Amino acid sequence: MTTWITICDTCKQEGWETGDMSQTDGEALATLIEAAATGLQQVKTRRVSCLMGCKKACNVAIQGAGKLNYTLGEFEPTTEAATGIVAYAMAHSASETGQVPYREWPQAVKGHFVTRHPPLPQDE
């Protein structure tokens, strides 16, 4: 089943305005995540403008139909963070419920979980 990595492309970390400002921190992280997920069938990426987690920038959501979904934040836009996010999304995709045992979490995502959302009900 497909797991989506939804990446906030408007995230700006503190001090962003003192850098070159050619792209936001979220755009930089999105580019790295997209590259790390290239060619994967079970993981897809998309960008959105604002996940409303500005104090914890950079933010991503890991989502799959009928599964637990997660918001993660406070990432630096690095290759290590991007590959860890994609590796976690792969494990999420392989999990029937979306729950991934802690021992299987990539080091790069540990300490970055912000929220967990239960799946939406299948009926009313």
JSON list of C-alpha atoms in Angstrom, two decimals:
[
{"chain": "A", "resi": 1, "resn": "MET", "atom": "CA", "xyz": [0.00, 0.00, 0.00]},
{"chain": "A", "resi": 2, "resn": "THR", "atom": "CA", "xyz": [1.25, 3.49, -0.82]},
{"chain": "A", "resi": 3, "resn": "THR", "atom": "CA", "xyz": [2.61, 5.71, 1.93]},
{"chain": "A", "resi": 4, "resn": "TRP", "atom": "CA", "xyz": [2.70, 9.42, 1.19]},
{"chain": "A", "resi": 5, "resn": "ILE", "atom": "CA", "xyz": [5.35, 11.79, 2.47]},
{"chain": "A", "resi": 6, "resn": "THR", "atom": "CA", "xyz": [3.72, 15.22, 2.57]},
{"chain": "A", "resi": 7, "resn": "ILE", "atom": "CA", "xyz": [6.41, 17.89, 2.83]},
{"chain": "A", "resi": 8, "resn": "CYS", "atom": "CA", "xyz": [5.82, 21.47, 3.92]},
{"chain": "A", "resi": 9, "resn": "ASP", "atom": "CA", "xyz": [7.65, 23.58, 1.35]},
{"chain": "A", "resi": 10, "resn": "THR", "atom": "CA", "xyz": [7.09, 26.88, 3.15]},
{"chain": "A", "resi": 11, "resn": "CYS", "atom": "CA", "xyz": [8.96, 25.92, 6.35]},
{"chain": "A", "resi": 12, "resn": "LYS", "atom": "CA", "xyz": [11.61, 28.41, 7.39]},
{"chain": "A", "resi": 13, "resn": "GLN", "atom": "CA", "xyz": [13.87, 27.81, 10.31]},
{"chain": "A", "resi": 14, "resn": "GLU", "atom": "CA", "xyz": [14.94, 30.54, 12.70]},
{"chain": "A", "resi": 15, "resn": "GLY", "atom": "CA", "xyz": [17.58, 32.71, 11.07]},
{"chain": "A", "resi": 16, "resn": "TRP", "atom": "CA", "xyz": [16.46, 31.83, 7.54]},
{"chain": "A", "resi": 17, "resn": "GLU", "atom": "CA", "xyz": [16.36, 35.49, 6.56]},
{"chain": "A", "resi": 18, "resn": "THR", "atom": "CA", "xyz": [20.10, 35.84, 7.17]},
{"chain": "A", "resi": 19, "resn": "GLY", "atom": "CA", "xyz": [20.92, 33.19, 4.54]},
{"chain": "A", "resi": 20, "resn": "ASP", "atom": "CA", "xyz": [20.71, 33.40, 0.77]},
{"chain": "A", "resi": 21, "resn": "MET", "atom": "CA", "xyz": [16.89, 33.01, 0.81]},
{"chain": "A", "resi": 22, "resn": "SER", "atom": "CA", "xyz": [16.84, 31.53, -2.72]},
{"chain": "A", "resi": 23, "resn": "GLN", "atom": "CA", "xyz": [14.63, 28.76, -1.34]},
{"chain": "A", "resi": 24, "resn": "THR", "atom": "CA", "xyz": [12.95, 27.96, 1.93]},
{"chain": "A", "resi": 25, "resn": "ASP", "atom": "CA", "xyz": [14.31, 25.29, 4.25]},
{"chain": "A", "resi": 26, "resn": "GLY", "atom": "CA", "xyz": [11.18, 23.28, 3.42]},
{"chain": "A", "resi": 27, "resn": "GLU", "atom": "CA", "xyz": [11.92, 23.48, -0.30]},
{"chain": "A", "resi": 28, "resn": "ALA", "atom": "CA", "xyz": [15.47, 22.30, 0.31]},
{"chain": "A", "resi": 29, "resn": "LEU", "atom": "CA", "xyz": [14.25, 19.35, 2.42]},
{"chain": "A", "resi": 30, "resn": "ALA", "atom": "CA", "xyz": [11.54, 18.52, -0.16]},
{"chain": "A", "resi": 31, "resn": "THR", "atom": "CA", "xyz": [14.12, 18.34, -2.94]},
{"chain": "A", "resi": 32, "resn": "LEU", "atom": "CA", "xyz": [16.27, 15.96, -0.88]},
{"chain": "A", "resi": 33, "resn": "ILE", "atom": "CA", "xyz": [13.30, 13.74, 0.08]},
{"chain": "A", "resi": 34, "resn": "GLU", "atom": "CA", "xyz": [12.08, 13.60, -3.51]},
{"chain": "A", "resi": 35, "resn": "ALA", "atom": "CA", "xyz": [15.53, 12.51, -4.65]},
{"chain": "A", "resi": 36, "resn": "ALA", "atom": "CA", "xyz": [15.74, 9.84, -1.94]},
{"chain": "A", "resi": 37, "resn": "ALA", "atom": "CA", "xyz": [12.28, 8.49, -2.90]},
{"chain": "A", "resi": 38, "resn": "THR", "atom": "CA", "xyz": [12.89, 8.44, -6.65]},
{"chain": "A", "resi": 39, "resn": "GLY", "atom": "CA", "xyz": [11.81, 5.15, -8.19]},
{"chain": "A", "resi": 40, "resn": "LEU", "atom": "CA", "xyz": [10.11, 3.76, -5.08]},
{"chain": "A", "resi": 41, "resn": "GLN", "atom": "CA", "xyz": [6.71, 2.25, -5.84]},
{"chain": "A", "resi": 42, "resn": "GLN", "atom": "CA", "xyz": [5.41, 2.10, -2.27]},
{"chain": "A", "resi": 43, "resn": "VAL", "atom": "CA", "xyz": [6.38, 5.66, -1.27]},
{"chain": "A", "resi": 44, "resn": "LYS", "atom": "CA", "xyz": [5.18, 8.83, -2.98]},
{"chain": "A", "resi": 45, "resn": "THR", "atom": "CA", "xyz": [5.92, 12.47, -2.18]},
{"chain": "A", "resi": 46, "resn": "ARG", "atom": "CA", "xyz": [3.97, 15.67, -2.46]},
{"chain": "A", "resi": 47, "resn": "ARG", "atom": "CA", "xyz": [4.58, 19.24, -1.42]},
{"chain": "A", "resi": 48, "resn": "VAL", "atom": "CA", "xyz": [2.08, 21.42, 0.39]},
{"chain": "A", "resi": 49, "resn": "SER", "atom": "CA", "xyz": [2.30, 25.03, 1.42]},
{"chain": "A", "resi": 50, "resn": "CYS", "atom": "CA", "xyz": [2.07, 24.96, 5.21]},
{"chain": "A", "resi": 51, "resn": "LEU", "atom": "CA", "xyz": [1.49, 22.14, 7.65]},
{"chain": "A", "resi": 52, "resn": "MET", "atom": "CA", "xyz": [1.07, 24.78, 10.39]},
{"chain": "A", "resi": 53, "resn": "GLY", "atom": "CA", "xyz": [4.02, 23.54, 12.43]},
{"chain": "A", "resi": 54, "resn": "CYS", "atom": "CA", "xyz": [6.13, 26.66, 12.05]},
{"chain": "A", "resi": 55, "resn": "LYS", "atom": "CA", "xyz": [7.74, 26.42, 15.50]},
{"chain": "A", "resi": 56, "resn": "LYS", "atom": "CA", "xyz": [8.99, 22.92, 14.59]},
{"chain": "A", "resi": 57, "resn": "ALA", "atom": "CA", "xyz": [10.15, 23.56, 11.02]},
{"chain": "A", "resi": 58, "resn": "CYS", "atom": "CA", "xyz": [10.92, 21.57, 8.86]},
{"chain": "A", "resi": 59, "resn": "ASN", "atom": "CA", "xyz": [7.77, 19.40, 8.89]},
{"chain": "A", "resi": 60, "resn": "VAL", "atom": "CA", "xyz": [6.57, 16.30, 7.07]},
{"chain": "A", "resi": 61, "resn": "ALA", "atom": "CA", "xyz": [3.55, 14.02, 7.38]},
{"chain": "A", "resi": 62, "resn": "ILE", "atom": "CA", "xyz": [3.72, 10.27, 6.83]},
{"chain": "A", "resi": 63, "resn": "GLN", "atom": "CA", "xyz": [0.30, 9.09, 5.65]},
{"chain": "A", "resi": 64, "resn": "GLY", "atom": "CA", "xyz": [-1.38, 5.95, 4.36]},
{"chain": "A", "resi": 65, "resn": "ALA", "atom": "CA", "xyz": [-5.02, 5.02, 3.84]},
{"chain": "A", "resi": 66, "resn": "GLY", "atom": "CA", "xyz": [-6.42, 3.03, 6.75]},
{"chain": "A", "resi": 67, "resn": "LYS", "atom": "CA", "xyz": [-3.22, 3.41, 8.79]},
{"chain": "A", "resi": 68, "resn": "LEU", "atom": "CA", "xyz": [-1.85, 5.46, 11.66]},
{"chain": "A", "resi": 69, "resn": "ASN", "atom": "CA", "xyz": [-0.46, 8.72, 10.29]},
{"chain": "A", "resi": 70, "resn": "TYR", "atom": "CA", "xyz": [2.34, 10.80, 11.75]},
{"chain": "A", "resi": 71, "resn": "THR", "atom": "CA", "xyz": [3.61, 14.36, 11.72]},
{"chain": "A", "resi": 72, "resn": "LEU", "atom": "CA", "xyz": [7.34, 14.82, 12.22]},
{"chain": "A", "resi": 73, "resn": "GLY", "atom": "CA", "xyz": [9.22, 18.09, 12.58]},
{"chain": "A", "resi": 74, "resn": "GLU", "atom": "CA", "xyz": [12.38, 19.96, 13.52]},
{"chain": "A", "resi": 75, "resn": "PHE", "atom": "CA", "xyz": [14.44, 18.52, 10.68]},
{"chain": "A", "resi": 76, "resn": "GLU", "atom": "CA", "xyz": [17.48, 20.14, 9.14]},
{"chain": "A", "resi": 77, "resn": "PRO", "atom": "CA", "xyz": [17.38, 20.01, 5.33]},
{"chain": "A", "resi": 78, "resn": "THR", "atom": "CA", "xyz": [20.12, 17.37, 5.03]},
{"chain": "A", "resi": 79, "resn": "THR", "atom": "CA", "xyz": [20.58, 14.19, 3.03]},
{"chain": "A", "resi": 80, "resn": "GLU", "atom": "CA", "xyz": [20.70, 12.21, 6.30]},
{"chain": "A", "resi": 81, "resn": "ALA", "atom": "CA", "xyz": [17.29, 13.56, 7.37]},
{"chain": "A", "resi": 82, "resn": "ALA", "atom": "CA", "xyz": [15.78, 12.93, 3.94]},
{"chain": "A", "resi": 83, "resn": "THR", "atom": "CA", "xyz": [17.01, 9.33, 3.71]},
{"chain": "A", "resi": 84, "resn": "GLY", "atom": "CA", "xyz": [15.80, 8.64, 7.26]},
{"chain": "A", "resi": 85, "resn": "ILE", "atom": "CA", "xyz": [12.35, 10.04, 6.47]},
{"chain": "A", "resi": 86, "resn": "VAL", "atom": "CA", "xyz": [12.12, 7.91, 3.32]},
{"chain": "A", "resi": 87, "resn": "ALA", "atom": "CA", "xyz": [13.32, 4.80, 5.19]},
{"chain": "A", "resi": 88, "resn": "TYR", "atom": "CA", "xyz": [10.67, 5.36, 7.85]},
{"chain": "A", "resi": 89, "resn": "ALA", "atom": "CA", "xyz": [8.02, 5.82, 5.14]},
{"chain": "A", "resi": 90, "resn": "MET", "atom": "CA", "xyz": [9.10, 2.50, 3.60]},
{"chain": "A", "resi": 91, "resn": "ALA", "atom": "CA", "xyz": [8.63, 0.78, 6.97]},
{"chain": "A", "resi": 92, "resn": "HIS", "atom": "CA", "xyz": [5.26, 2.52, 7.38]},
{"chain": "A", "resi": 93, "resn": "SER", "atom": "CA", "xyz": [4.21, 1.24, 3.97]},
{"chain": "A", "resi": 94, "resn": "ALA", "atom": "CA", "xyz": [5.19, -2.32, 4.88]},
{"chain": "A", "resi": 95, "resn": "SER", "atom": "CA", "xyz": [3.25, -2.17, 8.17]},
{"chain": "A", "resi": 96, "resn": "GLU", "atom": "CA", "xyz": [-0.38, -3.28, 8.10]},
{"chain": "A", "resi": 97, "resn": "THR", "atom": "CA", "xyz": [-1.36, -0.67, 10.70]},
{"chain": "A", "resi": 98, "resn": "GLY", "atom": "CA", "xyz": [1.22, 2.02, 9.98]},
{"chain": "A", "resi": 99, "resn": "GLN", "atom": "CA", "xyz": [2.87, 1.43, 13.34]},
{"chain": "A", "resi": 100, "resn": "VAL", "atom": "CA", "xyz": [6.60, 0.78, 13.08]},
{"chain": "A", "resi": 101, "resn": "PRO", "atom": "CA", "xyz": [8.42, -0.74, 16.07]},
{"chain": "A", "resi": 102, "resn": "TYR", "atom": "CA", "xyz": [10.83, 1.74, 17.66]},
{"chain": "A", "resi": 103, "resn": "ARG", "atom": "CA", "xyz": [13.79, -0.59, 17.10]},
{"chain": "A", "resi": 104, "resn": "GLU", "atom": "CA", "xyz": [13.15, -0.26, 13.35]},
{"chain": "A", "resi": 105, "resn": "TRP", "atom": "CA", "xyz": [13.09, 3.54, 13.28]},
{"chain": "A", "resi": 106, "resn": "PRO", "atom": "CA", "xyz": [15.99, 5.11, 11.41]},
{"chain": "A", "resi": 107, "resn": "GLN", "atom": "CA", "xyz": [18.14, 7.18, 13.76]},
{"chain": "A", "resi": 108, "resn": "ALA", "atom": "CA", "xyz": [17.42, 10.29, 11.69]},
{"chain": "A", "resi": 109, "resn": "VAL", "atom": "CA", "xyz": [13.72, 10.31, 12.70]},
{"chain": "A", "resi": 110, "resn": "LYS", "atom": "CA", "xyz": [14.11, 9.57, 16.41]},
{"chain": "A", "resi": 111, "resn": "GLY", "atom": "CA", "xyz": [13.09, 12.59, 18.46]},
{"chain": "A", "resi": 112, "resn": "HIS", "atom": "CA", "xyz": [11.22, 14.20, 15.55]},
{"chain": "A", "resi": 113, "resn": "PHE", "atom": "CA", "xyz": [7.70, 12.83, 16.09]},
{"chain": "A", "resi": 114, "resn": "VAL", "atom": "CA", "xyz": [5.15, 15.56, 16.82]},
{"chain": "A", "resi": 115, "resn": "THR", "atom": "CA", "xyz": [1.73, 13.89, 16.47]},
{"chain": "A", "resi": 116, "resn": "ARG", "atom": "CA", "xyz": [0.10, 10.56, 15.66]},
{"chain": "A", "resi": 117, "resn": "HIS", "atom": "CA", "xyz": [-3.34, 10.45, 14.02]},
{"chain": "A", "resi": 118, "resn": "PRO", "atom": "CA", "xyz": [-5.57, 7.39, 14.00]},
{"chain": "A", "resi": 119, "resn": "PRO", "atom": "CA", "xyz": [-6.94, 6.32, 10.64]},
{"chain": "A", "resi": 120, "resn": "LEU", "atom": "CA", "xyz": [-10.29, 7.75, 9.62]},
{"chain": "A", "resi": 121, "resn": "PRO", "atom": "CA", "xyz": [-13.25, 5.43, 10.20]},
{"chain": "A", "resi": 122, "resn": "GLN", "atom": "CA", "xyz": [-14.23, 3.33, 7.19]},
{"chain": "A", "resi": 123, "resn": "ASP", "atom": "CA", "xyz": [-17.93, 4.00, 7.77]},
{"chain": "A", "resi": 124, "resn": "GLU", "atom": "CA", "xyz": [-20.13, 6.40, 9.67]}
]
